Structure formats: C-alpha cells, structure tokens
Amino acid sequence: MRIGVITFPGSLDDRDALRAVRLADAEPVALWHGSHDLEGVDALVLPGGFSYGDYLRAGAIAAHAPIMSEVIDAAAKGMPVLGICNGFQMLTEAHLLPGGLIRNDVGTFVRRDQALHVEQTNTAWTNGFTAGQEIVIPLKNGEGGFIASDDELDRIEGEGRVVFRYLGVNPNGSLRDIAGVSNERGNVVGLMPHPEHATELGFGPDTRDAMRSGTDGLTFFTSAIQALQAV
Amino acid sequence: MPTIVVEVMPKAELLDPQGKAVAGALTRLGNTDITGVRVGKRFELTTAGPVDDATLEQVRGVAVDLLSNSVIEDVVGVSVVDGPTVSTESAPTETVAP
C-alpha cells in the first residue's frame, strides 16, 4: 500500500506525515506540487504548513498547483485523500470539501492538545474509530475557523459529512464546533487538527497513562489502509 | 497604462475576526463613535495594453476563481482607473458589478 504526501512551497508537516504513513505500515511516497505525477499511489495526504506564506488566503495558491488537477481527478475516482490543516484549507479552496477557513475568532495562533468527537466512522480515514469515540490530537493554527452559510451547514450535517467536532473547548470559533468534514462519498476528509503528530509513543499528546503517549492519530492512516484493502 | 482594481470583502453574514480586532483597537483608542469595522482586500492589476471588454471579462473571471473564495467572500467591485498606481485624486472611470 503506497500513500503519497505532497510537498508544497511552505509545507511544514510533510515529513511527519510520511513518517506516520510508515508507522501505519504503508509505504510513504514523497510527491511534489509542481509535478503532474501521482507516481501510482493508492492514497494521498495534503500536509500542514503555510504554503505560499498563507498569501491571498490560506491554501488558495497551493489549491491551483500543477499536481492539484491530478488530485482532483483521483478524488473523483474515489482515492482516499486526507487534508490536514493547510491541506484542509487547500481542499476547501479546490472545492473538494465544503466550507471555508478563516482567522481564529480569538485573534491569535492556537496550539494545544485538542479533544475531538469522532462523528462519522464511514469515511476512508475514520473507519478504524468507533462512532462517538473521543480522541486527542494536536491542534496548531491561526486560520482554523470553519465557516459556511447556515443552509450549507444544515446540508452537510444532514448528509452526515461532519466527521469531527471539537470537544470541550472550541479553539477557533468554528461554526457548530466543526473540526473536520468529508465529501459526499467519504473518500476525501479534511480537518484542522494534526493526526500525524500523534502516531508514536514519546511524541504525541499526554494521556492519563504517560506523558506524550497519545497515538490516536495513527488510526487515520490505518483506516485508509483498511479502506484500500476492502476495495 | 490603466489599472484594474478588484475589491473583495468578507461576506456580510459571516464572521470577520480581523475587522472585529481592529474595531476593538479603535474603541480602546477612544473612537467610540465608530461602531464596526470590516476588513477586505484591494487588488491592483496592471495590463500590458488598453483595457477592453474582453480584459474586464477575464478579470471578473479571475476575481471569482482566484482572488476571492465565494464561500467566505464577495467580489464587491471591479473598476478601471488610469495610471500605474491609484492616487486619491483619480476617481474610478468605470465601476461594474462583478
């Protein structure tokens, strides 16, 4: 199973995403934004960072990168695609996911270990969770406020496309506490928090058992492998 | 050469955290008569040749496709002004709805 991670100018978390893919027992493949070649990967991750310095709008310029035409085609054919943070912003800008991301309502960059409620386990990236499961993974962003019109919010809620909601604290003013959403088919998922930073003992969020022992993020990647094996 | 000005604003019904922060600062500075601020963007596009209807059509296209995101923003103006940059004296010669 080969999972590609696309590096854009200003990507920061591409290396961590590649490592997370390896920890999940898939083969990580580094892909480049300027290419038109997905190198035969089975799934794709658009990583976090600050592509193009967040100029224009976060993710807006990267959403028009050369490789994005292949990403859009692959997503339409059902390939699992995960957008993390800046990658989520790119997927909304590319119209693969609904809504948009704006500056945090608190006006500052927020970094914290964030509790999330898993609302949907029928997506390519969440089938390994149990419905209603509470997970904790790191969050770190300045423009993580998820917004859409009331009609659009009602629509995606009705279609079961709200995949994650913030639990406890809403860190950025996201409407209806939405932390992550999917496309209609469930193969494309985007969220602001960072699963790739919670995949390895010693490097994840604190848990009741031990410091930095949280590995809830690993399930995202094992879910994608499971989804691909089920096809 | 003429300059085409594209103006983009956050949607009125959605949050504008940036405007809210600026409004808070204005209030703290004693400008109590100012009750609200919304912050948008202004793009100045220059062209190699004169601006005709086709150019404006092209600009309206990129205004919607790249310069703004219709989920969170509206294009509120596309206008042509003379000269390489816009001074306060030069009023727009044409304003068209996006």
Short mmCIF file of C-alpha atoms in Angstrom, two decimals:
data_model
loop_
_atom_site.label_atom_id
_atom_site.label_comp_id
_atom_site.label_asym_id
_atom_site.label_seq_id
_atom_site.Cartn_x
_atom_site.Cartn_y
_atom_site.Cartn_z
CA MET A 1 0.00 0.00 0.00
CA ARG A 2 1.56 3.30 -1.11
CA ILE A 3 0.42 6.59 0.41
CA GLY A 4 1.71 9.81 -1.12
CA VAL A 5 2.36 13.05 0.76
CA ILE A 6 2.53 16.18 -1.39
CA THR A 7 5.07 18.84 -0.52
CA PHE A 8 4.08 22.41 -1.43
CA PRO A 9 6.29 25.52 -1.03
CA GLY A 10 5.87 26.22 2.69
CA SER A 11 4.67 22.77 3.76
CA LEU A 12 5.95 22.01 7.27
CA ASP A 13 4.45 18.69 8.29
CA ASP A 14 5.13 16.64 5.17
CA ARG A 15 7.98 14.74 6.87
CA ASP A 16 5.83 13.91 9.90
CA ALA A 17 3.04 12.74 7.59
CA LEU A 18 5.46 10.50 5.67
CA ARG A 19 6.67 9.05 8.98
CA ALA A 20 3.08 8.48 10.14
CA VAL A 21 2.39 6.55 6.92
CA ARG A 22 5.41 4.34 7.63
CA LEU A 23 4.37 3.81 11.26
CA ALA A 24 0.99 2.64 9.96
CA ASP A 25 2.82 0.00 7.86
CA ALA A 26 2.24 1.59 4.48
CA GLU A 27 4.90 2.77 2.05
CA PRO A 28 5.33 6.56 2.16
CA VAL A 29 5.85 8.31 -1.20
CA ALA A 30 7.05 11.91 -1.30
CA LEU A 31 5.26 13.85 -4.06
CA TRP A 32 5.98 17.33 -5.41
CA HIS A 33 3.44 20.11 -6.03
CA GLY A 34 4.99 21.10 -9.37
CA SER A 35 4.63 17.64 -10.87
CA HIS A 36 1.67 16.09 -12.66
CA ASP A 37 2.65 12.58 -11.50
CA LEU A 38 1.00 10.86 -8.53
CA GLU A 39 3.51 8.00 -9.00
CA GLY A 40 0.83 5.35 -8.73
CA VAL A 41 -0.01 5.93 -5.06
CA ASP A 42 -3.14 4.41 -3.54
CA ALA A 43 -3.97 7.34 -1.24
CA LEU A 44 -2.91 10.95 -0.74
CA VAL A 45 -2.15 13.27 2.17
CA LEU A 46 -2.04 17.05 1.79
CA PRO A 47 0.05 18.09 4.79
CA GLY A 48 0.01 21.06 7.14
CA GLY A 49 2.15 24.15 6.94
CA PHE A 50 1.93 27.61 5.47
CA SER A 51 2.01 27.15 1.71
CA TYR A 52 2.92 30.40 -0.02
CA GLY A 53 3.02 32.06 3.41
CA ASP A 54 -0.80 31.95 3.57
CA TYR A 55 -0.75 34.76 0.98
CA LEU A 56 -4.11 35.61 -0.63
CA ARG A 57 -5.97 33.09 1.55
CA ALA A 58 -4.60 30.06 3.41
CA GLY A 59 -4.24 27.24 0.86
CA ALA A 60 -5.59 29.31 -2.03
CA ILE A 61 -2.47 29.43 -4.20
CA ALA A 62 -1.49 25.83 -3.48
CA ALA A 63 -5.01 24.75 -4.49
CA HIS A 64 -4.04 25.79 -8.04
CA ALA A 65 -0.69 23.93 -8.05
CA PRO A 66 0.00 21.71 -11.10
CA ILE A 67 -0.46 18.43 -9.17
CA MET A 68 -3.89 19.53 -7.93
CA SER A 69 -5.53 18.65 -11.26
CA GLU A 70 -4.39 15.03 -10.71
CA VAL A 71 -5.52 15.20 -7.06
CA ILE A 72 -8.99 16.38 -8.13
CA ASP A 73 -9.23 13.59 -10.74
CA ALA A 74 -8.09 10.94 -8.26
CA ALA A 75 -10.52 12.18 -5.61
CA ALA A 76 -13.37 11.97 -8.12
CA LYS A 77 -12.42 8.34 -8.80
CA GLY A 78 -12.60 7.53 -5.08
CA MET A 79 -8.96 7.65 -3.97
CA PRO A 80 -8.66 8.35 -0.23
CA VAL A 81 -7.43 11.94 0.23
CA LEU A 82 -6.69 13.48 3.64
CA GLY A 83 -6.13 17.22 4.11
CA ILE A 84 -4.53 18.20 7.40
CA CYS A 85 -4.65 21.86 8.50
CA ASN A 86 -3.19 23.74 5.50
CA GLY A 87 -4.10 20.67 3.43
CA PHE A 88 -7.71 21.01 4.64
CA GLN A 89 -7.64 24.67 3.62
CA MET A 90 -6.38 23.62 0.16
CA LEU A 91 -9.17 21.05 -0.24
CA THR A 92 -11.84 23.67 0.56
CA GLU A 93 -10.17 26.11 -1.86
CA ALA A 94 -10.15 23.38 -4.52
CA HIS A 95 -13.88 22.79 -3.85
CA LEU A 96 -13.26 19.15 -2.92
CA LEU A 97 -14.65 19.89 0.54
CA PRO A 98 -17.41 22.29 1.66
CA GLY A 99 -16.99 25.45 3.71
CA GLY A 100 -14.02 27.71 4.25
CA LEU A 101 -11.44 28.50 6.93
CA ILE A 102 -10.95 31.99 8.36
CA ARG A 103 -8.85 33.56 11.10
CA ASN A 104 -9.41 32.17 14.59
CA ASP A 105 -12.05 34.20 16.44
CA VAL A 106 -9.65 34.55 19.38
CA GLY A 107 -7.35 36.54 17.08
CA THR A 108 -4.25 34.53 17.94
CA PHE A 109 -2.47 31.42 16.79
CA VAL A 110 -3.62 28.47 18.92
CA ARG A 111 -1.52 25.45 19.82
CA ARG A 112 -2.99 22.81 22.13
CA ASP A 113 -3.73 19.13 22.52
CA GLN A 114 -7.32 19.05 21.31
CA ALA A 115 -10.08 16.64 22.21
CA LEU A 116 -12.32 15.69 19.28
CA HIS A 117 -15.54 13.77 18.95
CA VAL A 118 -15.50 11.30 16.02
CA GLU A 119 -18.90 11.71 14.40
CA GLN A 120 -18.52 9.58 11.28
CA THR A 121 -16.75 6.25 11.01
CA ASN A 122 -17.85 5.52 7.44
CA THR A 123 -15.05 7.54 5.79
CA ALA A 124 -11.83 6.22 4.31
CA TRP A 125 -9.85 7.89 7.10
CA THR A 126 -12.02 7.12 10.15
CA ASN A 127 -13.29 3.54 9.72
CA GLY A 128 -10.96 2.34 12.49
CA PHE A 129 -12.62 4.54 15.11
CA THR A 130 -15.84 3.71 16.93
CA ALA A 131 -18.77 6.07 16.49
CA GLY A 132 -18.74 8.70 19.21
CA GLN A 133 -15.14 7.97 20.16
CA GLU A 134 -13.23 10.76 21.88
CA ILE A 135 -9.69 11.28 20.63
CA VAL A 136 -6.92 13.77 21.43
CA ILE A 137 -4.51 15.05 18.79
CA PRO A 138 -2.52 18.30 18.50
CA LEU A 139 -4.05 21.43 17.00
CA LYS A 140 -1.96 24.37 15.80
CA ASN A 141 -3.33 27.05 13.53
CA GLY A 142 -4.06 30.71 13.02
CA GLU A 143 -6.81 30.34 10.45
CA GLY A 144 -8.87 27.39 11.64
CA GLY A 145 -12.33 28.91 11.94
CA PHE A 146 -14.62 26.70 9.85
CA ILE A 147 -17.46 28.67 8.29
CA ALA A 148 -20.22 28.14 5.76
CA SER A 149 -23.71 29.51 5.29
CA ASP A 150 -26.46 28.17 7.56
CA ASP A 151 -28.01 26.35 4.59
CA GLU A 152 -24.70 24.70 3.73
CA LEU A 153 -24.11 23.73 7.36
CA ASP A 154 -27.59 22.19 7.57
CA ARG A 155 -26.93 20.33 4.32
CA ILE A 156 -23.59 18.80 5.34
CA GLU A 157 -24.95 17.91 8.79
CA GLY A 158 -27.95 16.25 7.12
CA GLU A 159 -25.70 14.31 4.77
CA GLY A 160 -23.55 13.08 7.67
CA ARG A 161 -20.46 14.87 6.45
CA VAL A 162 -19.36 16.42 9.73
CA VAL A 163 -16.62 13.95 10.63
CA PHE A 164 -15.10 15.60 13.72
CA ARG A 165 -16.33 18.12 16.26
CA TYR A 166 -14.26 19.96 18.87
CA LEU A 167 -14.91 18.63 22.38
CA GLY A 168 -14.74 20.85 25.45
CA VAL A 169 -13.07 23.95 24.03
CA ASN A 170 -13.89 25.34 20.61
CA PRO A 171 -10.40 26.72 19.90
CA ASN A 172 -11.07 28.90 16.89
CA GLY A 173 -14.73 29.86 16.58
CA SER A 174 -15.59 27.13 14.07
CA LEU A 175 -19.33 27.15 13.46
CA ARG A 176 -21.17 24.29 15.16
CA ASP A 177 -17.78 23.20 16.63
CA ILE A 178 -16.88 21.57 13.30
CA ALA A 179 -13.26 20.36 13.22
CA GLY A 180 -13.39 18.20 10.09
CA VAL A 181 -15.65 17.32 7.18
CA SER A 182 -15.81 14.88 4.27
CA ASN A 183 -17.03 14.87 0.71
CA GLU A 184 -20.26 13.05 -0.18
CA ARG A 185 -18.51 9.78 -0.93
CA GLY A 186 -16.39 9.86 2.23
CA ASN A 187 -13.05 9.30 0.50
CA VAL A 188 -11.94 12.94 0.94
CA VAL A 189 -11.58 14.14 4.53
CA GLY A 190 -10.14 17.37 5.88
CA LEU A 191 -9.56 18.57 9.42
CA MET A 192 -7.63 21.32 11.18
CA PRO A 193 -6.00 19.23 13.98
CA HIS A 194 -2.95 17.11 13.20
CA PRO A 195 -3.26 13.30 13.38
CA GLU A 196 0.29 12.83 12.06
CA HIS A 197 1.67 14.35 15.28
CA ALA A 198 0.00 11.67 17.42
CA THR A 199 1.30 8.45 15.91
CA GLU A 200 4.30 7.45 18.01
CA LEU A 201 4.95 6.85 21.71
CA GLY A 202 7.06 9.67 23.15
CA PHE A 203 5.92 12.27 20.62
CA GLY A 204 2.13 12.54 20.99
CA PRO A 205 -0.17 14.36 23.40
CA ASP A 206 -0.11 13.48 27.11
CA THR A 207 -2.51 10.77 28.23
CA ARG A 208 -3.56 9.55 31.66
CA ASP A 209 -1.05 6.72 31.32
CA ALA A 210 2.08 8.63 30.37
CA MET A 211 3.40 11.86 29.01
CA ARG A 212 3.42 12.18 25.21
CA SER A 213 1.98 8.71 24.76
CA GLY A 214 -1.11 9.63 22.67
CA THR A 215 -1.27 7.81 19.35
CA ASP A 216 -4.90 8.46 18.35
CA GLY A 217 -3.71 9.87 15.04
CA LEU A 218 -2.36 6.54 13.84
CA THR A 219 -5.92 5.27 13.29
CA PHE A 220 -6.39 7.79 10.44
CA PHE A 221 -3.66 6.10 8.45
CA THR A 222 -4.55 2.50 9.37
CA SER A 223 -8.15 3.34 8.40
CA ALA A 224 -7.04 4.37 4.91
CA ILE A 225 -5.09 1.12 4.54
CA GLN A 226 -8.17 -0.80 5.70
CA ALA A 227 -10.37 1.11 3.22
CA LEU A 228 -7.99 0.27 0.37
CA GLN A 229 -7.79 -3.39 1.31
CA ALA A 230 -11.59 -3.59 1.42
CA VAL A 231 -11.89 -2.45 -2.20
CA MET B 1 -1.30 52.10 -18.57
CA PRO B 2 -4.63 51.58 -16.88
CA THR B 3 -5.02 49.73 -13.63
CA ILE B 4 -7.90 47.41 -12.86
CA VAL B 5 -8.97 47.47 -9.24
CA VAL B 6 -10.67 44.41 -7.76
CA GLU B 7 -12.19 44.75 -4.30
CA VAL B 8 -13.08 41.75 -2.16
CA MET B 9 -14.90 41.76 1.19
CA PRO B 10 -15.71 39.01 3.68
CA LYS B 11 -19.36 38.01 3.36
CA ALA B 12 -21.56 40.30 5.42
CA GLU B 13 -23.32 37.47 7.20
CA LEU B 14 -20.11 35.69 8.22
CA LEU B 15 -17.62 36.46 10.95
CA ASP B 16 -14.80 38.90 10.26
CA PRO B 17 -12.34 38.31 13.14
CA GLN B 18 -9.85 40.78 11.63
CA GLY B 19 -12.41 43.57 11.47
CA LYS B 20 -13.53 42.78 15.00
CA ALA B 21 -9.95 43.08 16.28
CA VAL B 22 -9.46 46.44 14.51
CA ALA B 23 -12.80 47.70 15.84
CA GLY B 24 -11.72 46.75 19.36
CA ALA B 25 -8.49 48.72 18.96
CA LEU B 26 -10.37 51.78 17.66
CA THR B 27 -12.70 51.69 20.65
CA ARG B 28 -9.77 51.40 23.05
CA LEU B 29 -8.22 54.45 21.37
CA GLY B 30 -11.31 56.48 22.17
CA ASN B 31 -13.12 56.31 18.83
CA THR B 32 -16.38 55.45 20.48
CA ASP B 33 -18.44 56.78 17.57
CA ILE B 34 -17.09 54.03 15.28
CA THR B 35 -19.23 51.00 15.89
CA GLY B 36 -17.93 48.47 13.40
CA VAL B 37 -15.05 47.63 11.04
CA ARG B 38 -14.85 45.08 8.27
CA VAL B 39 -11.53 44.43 6.57
CA GLY B 40 -11.39 43.46 2.90
CA LYS B 41 -8.82 43.34 0.14
CA ARG B 42 -7.98 45.55 -2.79
CA PHE B 43 -6.08 44.13 -5.78
CA GLU B 44 -4.49 46.42 -8.38
CA LEU B 45 -3.98 44.61 -11.69
CA THR B 46 -1.95 46.21 -14.45
CA THR B 47 -2.17 45.20 -18.07
CA ALA B 48 0.25 45.41 -20.98
CA GLY B 49 -2.28 47.05 -23.27
CA PRO B 50 -5.51 49.01 -23.05
CA VAL B 51 -8.41 47.55 -21.12
CA ASP B 52 -11.35 46.44 -23.24
CA ASP B 53 -14.46 44.40 -22.53
CA ALA B 54 -12.58 41.14 -23.04
CA THR B 55 -9.95 42.16 -20.48
CA LEU B 56 -12.63 43.08 -17.97
CA GLU B 57 -14.38 39.80 -18.56
CA GLN B 58 -11.09 37.99 -17.93
CA VAL B 59 -10.52 39.98 -14.72
CA ARG B 60 -14.04 39.26 -13.48
CA GLY B 61 -13.25 35.60 -14.06
CA VAL B 62 -10.02 35.57 -12.07
CA ALA B 63 -11.66 37.72 -9.39
CA VAL B 64 -14.11 34.89 -8.75
CA ASP B 65 -11.78 31.95 -9.46
CA LEU B 66 -8.64 33.00 -7.59
CA LEU B 67 -8.75 36.45 -5.99
CA SER B 68 -11.79 35.59 -3.89
CA ASN B 69 -13.39 32.47 -2.38
CA SER B 70 -17.14 32.64 -2.89
CA VAL B 71 -17.74 30.53 0.22
CA ILE B 72 -16.36 33.22 2.52
CA GLU B 73 -16.02 36.38 0.40
CA ASP B 74 -17.76 38.55 -2.18
CA VAL B 75 -16.23 40.48 -5.06
CA VAL B 76 -17.72 43.93 -4.41
CA GLY B 77 -16.12 45.88 -7.24
CA VAL B 78 -14.17 45.65 -10.47
CA SER B 79 -13.16 49.07 -11.80
CA VAL B 80 -10.65 50.66 -14.14
CA VAL B 81 -8.50 53.60 -13.15
CA ASP B 82 -5.82 55.41 -15.17
CA GLY B 83 -2.16 55.38 -14.40
CA PRO B 84 0.21 52.81 -12.96
CA THR B 85 -0.97 53.35 -9.39
CA VAL B 86 -4.05 54.87 -7.92
CA SER B 87 -3.90 58.26 -6.26
CA THR B 88 -6.64 59.71 -4.13
CA GLU B 89 -7.45 62.23 -6.89
CA SER B 90 -8.20 59.71 -9.62
CA ALA B 91 -11.76 58.58 -9.34
CA PRO B 92 -12.73 55.28 -10.93
CA THR B 93 -13.74 55.75 -14.56
CA GLU B 94 -15.88 52.67 -14.61
CA THR B 95 -17.44 50.53 -11.96
CA VAL B 96 -19.10 47.28 -12.82
CA ALA B 97 -20.86 44.73 -10.74
CA PRO B 98 -18.90 41.51 -10.51
#
